[in-house]
mmCIF file of C-alpha atoms in Angstrom:
data_model
loop_
_atom_site.group_PDB
_atom_site.id
_atom_site.type_symbol
_atom_site.label_atom_id
_atom_site.label_comp_id
_atom_site.label_asym_id
_atom_site.label_seq_id
_atom_site.Cartn_x
_atom_site.Cartn_y
_atom_site.Cartn_z
ATOM 1 C CA MET A 1 -19.922 6.572 14.389
ATOM 2 C CA GLU A 2 -19.850 3.011 13.630
ATOM 3 C CA PRO A 3 -17.097 0.803 15.468
ATOM 4 C CA ALA A 4 -16.527 -2.686 14.743
ATOM 5 C CA ALA A 5 -16.921 -5.022 17.367
ATOM 6 C CA THR A 6 -13.198 -5.621 17.755
ATOM 7 C CA GLU A 7 -12.188 -1.254 17.222
ATOM 8 C CA SER A 8 -11.704 -1.129 20.585
ATOM 9 C CA ALA A 9 -9.103 -4.032 21.665
ATOM 10 C CA ALA A 10 -7.483 -3.548 18.230
ATOM 11 C CA SER A 11 -3.953 -2.471 18.160
ATOM 12 C CA TRP A 12 -4.189 -1.393 14.812
ATOM 13 C CA ARG A 13 -7.218 1.063 13.845
ATOM 14 C CA ALA A 14 -8.644 2.129 11.263
ATOM 15 C CA SER A 15 -11.303 5.308 11.057
ATOM 16 C CA ILE A 16 -12.726 5.551 7.573
ATOM 17 C CA VAL A 17 -14.833 9.038 7.104
ATOM 18 C CA THR A 18 -16.930 8.141 3.736
ATOM 19 C CA ILE A 19 -21.034 9.136 3.066
ATOM 20 C CA PHE A 20 -21.130 5.414 2.969
ATOM 21 C CA PRO A 21 -19.842 3.671 5.691
ATOM 22 C CA ASP A 22 -21.803 0.561 4.882
ATOM 23 C CA MET A 23 -19.277 -0.176 2.343
ATOM 24 C CA PHE A 24 -16.834 -1.534 5.423
ATOM 25 C CA PRO A 25 -15.563 -3.516 6.139
ATOM 26 C CA GLY A 26 -17.398 -5.047 2.710
ATOM 27 C CA PRO A 27 -14.549 -7.885 1.377
ATOM 28 C CA LEU A 28 -12.157 -6.902 4.316
ATOM 29 C CA GLY A 29 -14.866 -8.948 6.621
ATOM 30 C CA LEU A 30 -13.550 -12.160 3.977
ATOM 31 C CA SER A 31 -10.779 -13.949 4.412
ATOM 32 C CA LEU A 32 -7.427 -13.345 6.010
ATOM 33 C CA ALA A 33 -8.266 -9.415 7.176
ATOM 34 C CA GLY A 34 -11.848 -10.795 7.865
ATOM 35 C CA ARG A 35 -10.257 -13.740 10.511
ATOM 36 C CA ALA A 36 -7.779 -11.195 11.667
ATOM 37 C CA LEU A 37 -10.635 -8.486 12.793
ATOM 38 C CA GLY A 38 -12.484 -11.152 14.017
ATOM 39 C CA ALA A 39 -9.054 -12.180 16.244
ATOM 40 C CA GLY A 40 -8.799 -8.327 17.286
ATOM 41 C CA SER A 41 -6.045 -8.353 15.354
ATOM 42 C CA TRP A 42 -7.523 -4.733 13.233
ATOM 43 C CA GLY A 43 -10.308 -3.236 13.826
ATOM 44 C CA ILE A 44 -12.590 -0.671 11.466
ATOM 45 C CA GLU A 45 -15.075 2.142 12.102
ATOM 46 C CA THR A 46 -16.462 4.859 10.099
ATOM 47 C CA VAL A 47 -17.485 8.135 9.877
ATOM 48 C CA ASP A 48 -20.170 9.804 8.596
ATOM 49 C CA PRO A 49 -20.056 13.802 7.531
ATOM 50 C CA ARG A 50 -23.850 13.885 7.280
ATOM 51 C CA ASP A 51 -23.530 13.049 10.918
ATOM 52 C CA HIS A 52 -21.425 16.837 11.123
ATOM 53 C CA ALA A 53 -23.792 18.509 8.833
ATOM 54 C CA SER A 54 -25.427 21.322 9.772
ATOM 55 C CA ASP A 55 -28.760 21.740 8.385
ATOM 56 C CA ARG A 56 -31.491 19.736 8.218
ATOM 57 C CA HIS A 57 -30.722 18.284 4.845
ATOM 58 C CA ARG A 58 -27.423 17.094 6.313
ATOM 59 C CA SER A 59 -25.498 18.413 3.075
ATOM 60 C CA VAL A 60 -21.849 17.433 2.425
ATOM 61 C CA ASP A 61 -21.184 19.342 -0.529
ATOM 62 C CA ASP A 62 -21.584 22.960 -2.624
ATOM 63 C CA THR A 63 -21.350 24.379 -5.959
ATOM 64 C CA PRO A 64 -17.540 24.883 -6.700
ATOM 65 C CA ALA A 65 -15.829 28.004 -6.599
ATOM 66 C CA GLY A 66 -15.780 30.001 -9.669
ATOM 67 C CA GLY A 67 -18.368 27.934 -10.998
ATOM 68 C CA GLY A 68 -18.300 24.801 -13.585
ATOM 69 C CA PRO A 69 -19.963 20.819 -13.073
ATOM 70 C CA GLY A 70 -20.598 19.013 -10.375
ATOM 71 C CA MET A 71 -20.383 19.362 -6.290
ATOM 72 C CA VAL A 72 -17.130 19.772 -4.145
ATOM 73 C CA MET A 73 -17.472 18.398 -0.379
ATOM 74 C CA ARG A 74 -17.071 21.610 2.201
ATOM 75 C CA VAL A 75 -14.616 21.684 4.711
ATOM 76 C CA ASP A 76 -16.144 22.914 7.688
ATOM 77 C CA VAL A 77 -18.525 19.641 7.335
ATOM 78 C CA LEU A 78 -15.700 17.174 6.470
ATOM 79 C CA ALA A 79 -13.372 18.916 9.434
ATOM 80 C CA ARG A 80 -15.855 18.311 12.030
ATOM 81 C CA ALA A 81 -15.957 14.743 10.753
ATOM 82 C CA VAL A 82 -12.072 14.329 10.832
ATOM 83 C CA ASP A 83 -12.338 15.769 14.226
ATOM 84 C CA ALA A 84 -14.438 13.374 15.618
ATOM 85 C CA ALA A 85 -12.689 10.042 13.866
ATOM 86 C CA ALA A 86 -9.055 11.896 14.555
ATOM 87 C CA PRO A 87 -9.113 13.952 18.381
ATOM 88 C CA ASP A 88 -5.927 15.972 19.946
ATOM 89 C CA GLY A 89 -3.522 13.516 20.340
ATOM 90 C CA ASP A 90 -4.233 11.102 17.992
ATOM 91 C CA ALA A 91 -1.206 9.571 15.920
ATOM 92 C CA ARG A 92 -2.666 7.778 13.001
ATOM 93 C CA PRO A 93 -1.357 9.457 9.314
ATOM 94 C CA ARG A 94 -4.535 11.124 7.790
ATOM 95 C CA LEU A 95 -4.977 10.242 4.500
ATOM 96 C CA LEU A 96 -7.207 11.423 1.570
ATOM 97 C CA MET A 97 -7.459 9.161 -1.370
ATOM 98 C CA THR A 98 -7.397 10.952 -4.308
ATOM 99 C CA PRO A 99 -6.326 10.975 -7.963
ATOM 100 C CA ARG A 100 -4.196 14.660 -7.490
ATOM 101 C CA GLY A 101 -2.357 12.143 -4.758
ATOM 102 C CA ARG A 102 1.474 10.610 -4.432
ATOM 103 C CA PRO A 103 1.399 7.603 -5.918
ATOM 104 C CA LEU A 104 0.936 4.749 -2.999
ATOM 105 C CA THR A 105 4.184 2.463 -3.118
ATOM 106 C CA GLN A 106 4.572 -0.839 -1.280
ATOM 107 C CA ALA A 107 7.128 0.899 0.940
ATOM 108 C CA ARG A 108 4.484 3.352 2.246
ATOM 109 C CA VAL A 109 2.018 0.400 3.064
ATOM 110 C CA ARG A 110 4.952 -1.006 4.950
ATOM 111 C CA GLU A 111 5.263 2.042 7.074
ATOM 112 C CA LEU A 112 1.590 2.617 7.666
ATOM 113 C CA ALA A 113 1.320 -1.123 8.144
ATOM 114 C CA ALA A 114 4.164 -1.031 10.991
ATOM 115 C CA GLY A 115 2.111 1.953 12.824
ATOM 116 C CA PRO A 116 -1.127 2.615 14.765
ATOM 117 C CA GLY A 117 -3.589 2.335 12.092
ATOM 118 C CA VAL A 118 -4.681 4.913 9.754
ATOM 119 C CA VAL A 119 -7.482 7.833 9.284
ATOM 120 C CA ILE A 120 -8.987 7.629 5.270
ATOM 121 C CA VAL A 121 -10.909 10.235 4.411
ATOM 122 C CA CYS A 122 -13.466 9.202 0.854
ATOM 123 C CA GLY A 123 -13.724 11.927 -1.183
ATOM 124 C CA ARG A 124 -16.980 12.481 -3.522
ATOM 125 C CA PHE A 125 -18.919 14.842 -6.417
ATOM 126 C CA GLU A 126 -15.733 16.651 -7.906
ATOM 127 C CA GLY A 127 -13.745 16.573 -4.653
ATOM 128 C CA VAL A 128 -13.046 18.085 -1.705
ATOM 129 C CA ASP A 129 -12.644 21.791 -0.550
ATOM 130 C CA GLU A 130 -8.406 22.077 -0.757
ATOM 131 C CA ARG A 131 -8.664 23.532 2.736
ATOM 132 C CA LEU A 132 -9.085 20.662 3.951
ATOM 133 C CA VAL A 133 -5.917 18.907 2.863
ATOM 134 C CA ALA A 134 -3.595 21.309 5.103
ATOM 135 C CA ALA A 135 -6.119 22.464 7.770
ATOM 136 C CA ARG A 136 -6.635 19.235 9.103
ATOM 137 C CA GLY A 137 -2.856 17.819 7.278
ATOM 138 C CA LEU A 138 -4.262 14.732 5.077
ATOM 139 C CA GLU A 139 -1.887 12.828 2.664
ATOM 140 C CA GLU A 140 -2.982 12.899 -0.428
ATOM 141 C CA VAL A 141 -3.003 9.287 -1.736
ATOM 142 C CA SER A 142 -3.263 7.913 -5.332
ATOM 143 C CA ILE A 143 -3.973 4.168 -5.563
ATOM 144 C CA ALA A 144 -3.245 4.218 -9.758
ATOM 145 C CA ASP A 145 -3.838 6.735 -12.695
ATOM 146 C CA VAL A 146 -7.580 5.665 -12.468
ATOM 147 C CA VAL A 147 -10.852 8.411 -11.519
ATOM 148 C CA LEU A 148 -13.113 6.190 -9.646
ATOM 149 C CA SER A 149 -16.257 7.469 -8.451
ATOM 150 C CA GLY A 150 -15.339 8.006 -4.953
ATOM 151 C CA GLY A 151 -12.485 7.515 -2.284
ATOM 152 C CA GLU A 152 -14.238 4.248 -0.856
ATOM 153 C CA ILE A 153 -12.863 1.634 -3.224
ATOM 154 C CA GLY A 154 -8.745 2.871 -2.937
ATOM 155 C CA ALA A 155 -9.379 2.731 1.029
ATOM 156 C CA LEU A 156 -10.099 -0.735 0.525
ATOM 157 C CA LEU A 157 -7.315 -1.363 -1.653
ATOM 158 C CA LEU A 158 -5.118 0.585 1.241
ATOM 159 C CA LEU A 159 -6.102 -1.458 4.202
ATOM 160 C CA ASP A 160 -6.116 -4.892 2.492
ATOM 161 C CA ALA A 161 -2.428 -4.103 1.912
ATOM 162 C CA CYS A 162 -1.811 -2.545 4.839
ATOM 163 C CA VAL A 163 -3.670 -5.362 7.184
ATOM 164 C CA ARG A 164 -2.175 -8.476 5.280
ATOM 165 C CA LEU A 165 1.061 -7.226 6.972
ATOM 166 C CA LEU A 166 -0.035 -7.181 10.791
ATOM 167 C CA PRO A 167 1.645 -9.740 12.654
ATOM 168 C CA GLY A 168 0.087 -13.162 12.479
ATOM 169 C CA VAL A 169 -2.295 -12.511 9.844
ATOM 170 C CA MET A 170 -0.609 -14.056 7.189
ATOM 171 C CA GLY A 171 0.291 -18.165 8.326
ATOM 172 C CA ASP A 172 3.850 -17.820 6.705
ATOM 173 C CA PRO A 173 5.829 -14.991 7.887
ATOM 174 C CA GLU A 174 7.878 -15.099 4.498
ATOM 175 C CA SER A 175 4.866 -14.191 2.226
ATOM 176 C CA GLY A 176 5.237 -10.631 2.817
ATOM 177 C CA THR A 177 8.886 -10.960 2.266
ATOM 178 C CA GLU A 178 8.930 -12.659 -1.291
ATOM 179 C CA GLU A 179 6.437 -11.024 -3.278
ATOM 180 C CA SER A 180 6.466 -8.006 -5.670
ATOM 181 C CA PHE A 181 7.978 -4.939 -4.917
ATOM 182 C CA SER A 182 9.507 -6.477 -2.087
ATOM 183 C CA ALA A 183 13.011 -6.345 -3.356
ATOM 184 C CA GLY A 184 12.129 -3.467 -5.863
ATOM 185 C CA LEU A 185 10.961 -6.438 -8.440
ATOM 186 C CA LEU A 186 7.904 -7.858 -9.316
ATOM 187 C CA GLU A 187 7.708 -11.479 -8.291
ATOM 188 C CA TYR A 188 8.418 -14.392 -10.176
ATOM 189 C CA PRO A 189 6.110 -16.326 -11.010
ATOM 190 C CA GLN A 190 4.264 -18.686 -9.393
ATOM 191 C CA TYR A 191 3.815 -23.184 -10.592
ATOM 192 C CA THR A 192 2.202 -25.738 -8.578
ATOM 193 C CA ARG A 193 0.501 -29.438 -9.477
ATOM 194 C CA PRO A 194 0.213 -30.610 -11.979
ATOM 195 C CA ALA A 195 3.296 -31.422 -13.265
ATOM 196 C CA ILE A 196 2.268 -31.113 -17.026
ATOM 197 C CA PHE A 197 -0.960 -29.028 -18.382
ATOM 198 C CA GLU A 198 -2.050 -29.330 -22.032
ATOM 199 C CA GLY A 199 1.706 -29.539 -22.891
ATOM 200 C CA ARG A 200 3.003 -26.976 -20.459
ATOM 201 C CA GLU A 201 5.377 -27.939 -18.256
ATOM 202 C CA VAL A 202 6.646 -26.730 -14.702
ATOM 203 C CA PRO A 203 9.820 -25.361 -14.876
ATOM 204 C CA ALA A 204 12.209 -28.049 -14.355
ATOM 205 C CA VAL A 205 14.844 -26.069 -12.189
ATOM 206 C CA LEU A 206 11.389 -25.745 -9.927
ATOM 207 C CA ALA A 207 11.765 -29.915 -9.277
ATOM 208 C CA SER A 208 15.954 -30.095 -9.010
ATOM 209 C CA GLY A 209 15.933 -30.061 -5.436
ATOM 210 C CA ASP A 210 18.812 -27.731 -5.672
ATOM 211 C CA HIS A 211 17.650 -24.165 -3.766
ATOM 212 C CA GLY A 212 21.103 -22.370 -4.779
ATOM 213 C CA LYS A 213 19.663 -23.053 -8.540
ATOM 214 C CA VAL A 214 16.347 -22.643 -7.563
ATOM 215 C CA ALA A 215 16.898 -19.172 -6.093
ATOM 216 C CA ALA A 216 18.924 -17.908 -8.892
ATOM 217 C CA TRP A 217 16.155 -19.132 -11.111
ATOM 218 C CA ARG A 218 13.642 -17.411 -9.767
ATOM 219 C CA ARG A 219 15.709 -14.042 -9.330
ATOM 220 C CA ALA A 220 16.499 -13.611 -13.219
ATOM 221 C CA GLU A 221 13.083 -14.694 -13.548
ATOM 222 C CA ALA A 222 11.658 -11.370 -11.694
ATOM 223 C CA GLU A 223 14.467 -9.159 -13.811
ATOM 224 C CA ALA A 224 12.917 -10.447 -16.789
ATOM 225 C CA ALA A 225 9.671 -9.380 -16.129
ATOM 226 C CA THR A 226 10.342 -6.053 -14.340
ATOM 227 C CA ARG A 227 12.574 -5.413 -16.992
ATOM 228 C CA GLU A 228 10.198 -6.053 -19.943
ATOM 229 C CA ARG A 229 7.054 -4.550 -17.786
ATOM 230 C CA ARG A 230 8.158 -2.217 -15.511
ATOM 231 C CA PRO A 231 10.883 0.221 -16.381
ATOM 232 C CA ASP A 232 9.932 3.096 -14.153
ATOM 233 C CA LEU A 233 10.928 0.136 -11.291
ATOM 234 C CA TRP A 234 13.627 -1.187 -13.248
ATOM 235 C CA GLN A 235 16.170 2.005 -14.024
ATOM 236 C CA PRO A 236 16.417 2.160 -9.962
ATOM 237 C CA TYR A 237 17.094 -1.202 -9.465
ATOM 238 C CA GLU A 238 19.099 -1.133 -11.615
ATOM 239 C CA ALA A 239 21.059 1.686 -10.991
ATOM 240 C CA ALA A 240 21.284 0.195 -7.128
ATOM 241 C CA GLN A 241 22.349 -2.608 -8.394
ATOM 242 C CA GLU A 242 25.494 -1.078 -10.153
ATOM 243 C CA ALA A 243 26.166 0.586 -6.775
ATOM 244 C CA GLN A 244 26.397 -2.069 -5.090
ATOM 245 C CA ARG A 245 28.676 -3.536 -7.119
ATOM 246 C CA ALA A 246 30.793 -0.541 -7.536
ATOM 247 C CA ALA A 247 31.220 -0.540 -3.736
ATOM 248 C CA ALA A 248 32.011 -4.086 -3.965
ATOM 249 C CA ARG A 249 34.740 -3.530 -6.358
ATOM 250 C CA ALA A 250 36.304 -0.287 -4.010
ATOM 251 C CA ALA A 251 36.524 -2.400 -1.262
ATOM 252 C CA LYS A 252 38.117 -5.281 -3.045
ATOM 253 C CA MET A 253 41.058 -2.473 -4.096
ATOM 254 C CA ALA A 254 41.149 -1.062 -0.500
ATOM 255 C CA ALA A 255 41.829 -4.591 0.978
ATOM 256 C CA LYS A 256 44.182 -5.363 -1.955
ATOM 257 C CA ALA A 257 45.730 -1.735 -1.455
ATOM 258 C CA ALA A 258 46.295 -2.839 2.670
ATOM 259 C CA ARG A 259 47.874 -6.320 1.876
ATOM 260 C CA ARG A 260 50.370 -4.802 -0.646
ATOM 261 C CA ALA A 261 51.087 -1.880 2.132
ATOM 262 C CA SER A 262 51.541 -4.080 4.740
ATOM 263 C CA ARG A 263 54.205 -6.484 2.813
ATOM 264 C CA ILE A 264 56.057 -3.181 2.494
ATOM 265 C CA GLU A 265 55.985 -2.136 5.716
ATOM 266 C CA PRO A 266 59.491 -2.761 7.903
#
């Protein structure tokens, strides 16, 4: 087990079960996440399953039951590694990065960031023995409909998404609220100087100084991008908006009926 220097004092802790511990913190040691790591806002440690193997070769895998290509990570070795990373009483969720998992969402990221941290198991080869999922209560998580060489890249992605939401990590607290997925939509397009680039101008409304018009433009742009690019997000968003409009109409009708009733009371 190799804890980061700030791990013991950090309130949000990540434990990574991986046969490639040198991949961490990796890029998370830089920029916002790196500064937060150095400041003790979060901590990270790695647990190498090879340290929990029982043979002199430090084997962590074996041939798949029933035959087939590749190798499968052993349940007994991984279970000991998970137990070392998260002893009894550790309340952190235990995640398994796998393309078979449920897609990671910004809503789930916010839940994880609001908790005590995470324990992440990074699979390799053909995957992990299925019995580990039930035996150690793992939540299977997928970052996309793609297959990677192992779970480490997905773990880095998940950690970055969580760490940036920790208190004090982002300079402007509003940065975490006005971005893609925060309201069920993709984020609106961004612009900055120069005002004109190769004949392309920054939209005039953004320089108008009218905050109401700017907000309306941004909402319209976010809706248009989501409708065009992500129908899977647009449909539930549109349904929610219609439900809100229906509730508002019902409330207005109820208020009108109450006023009418009050006028005819003796």
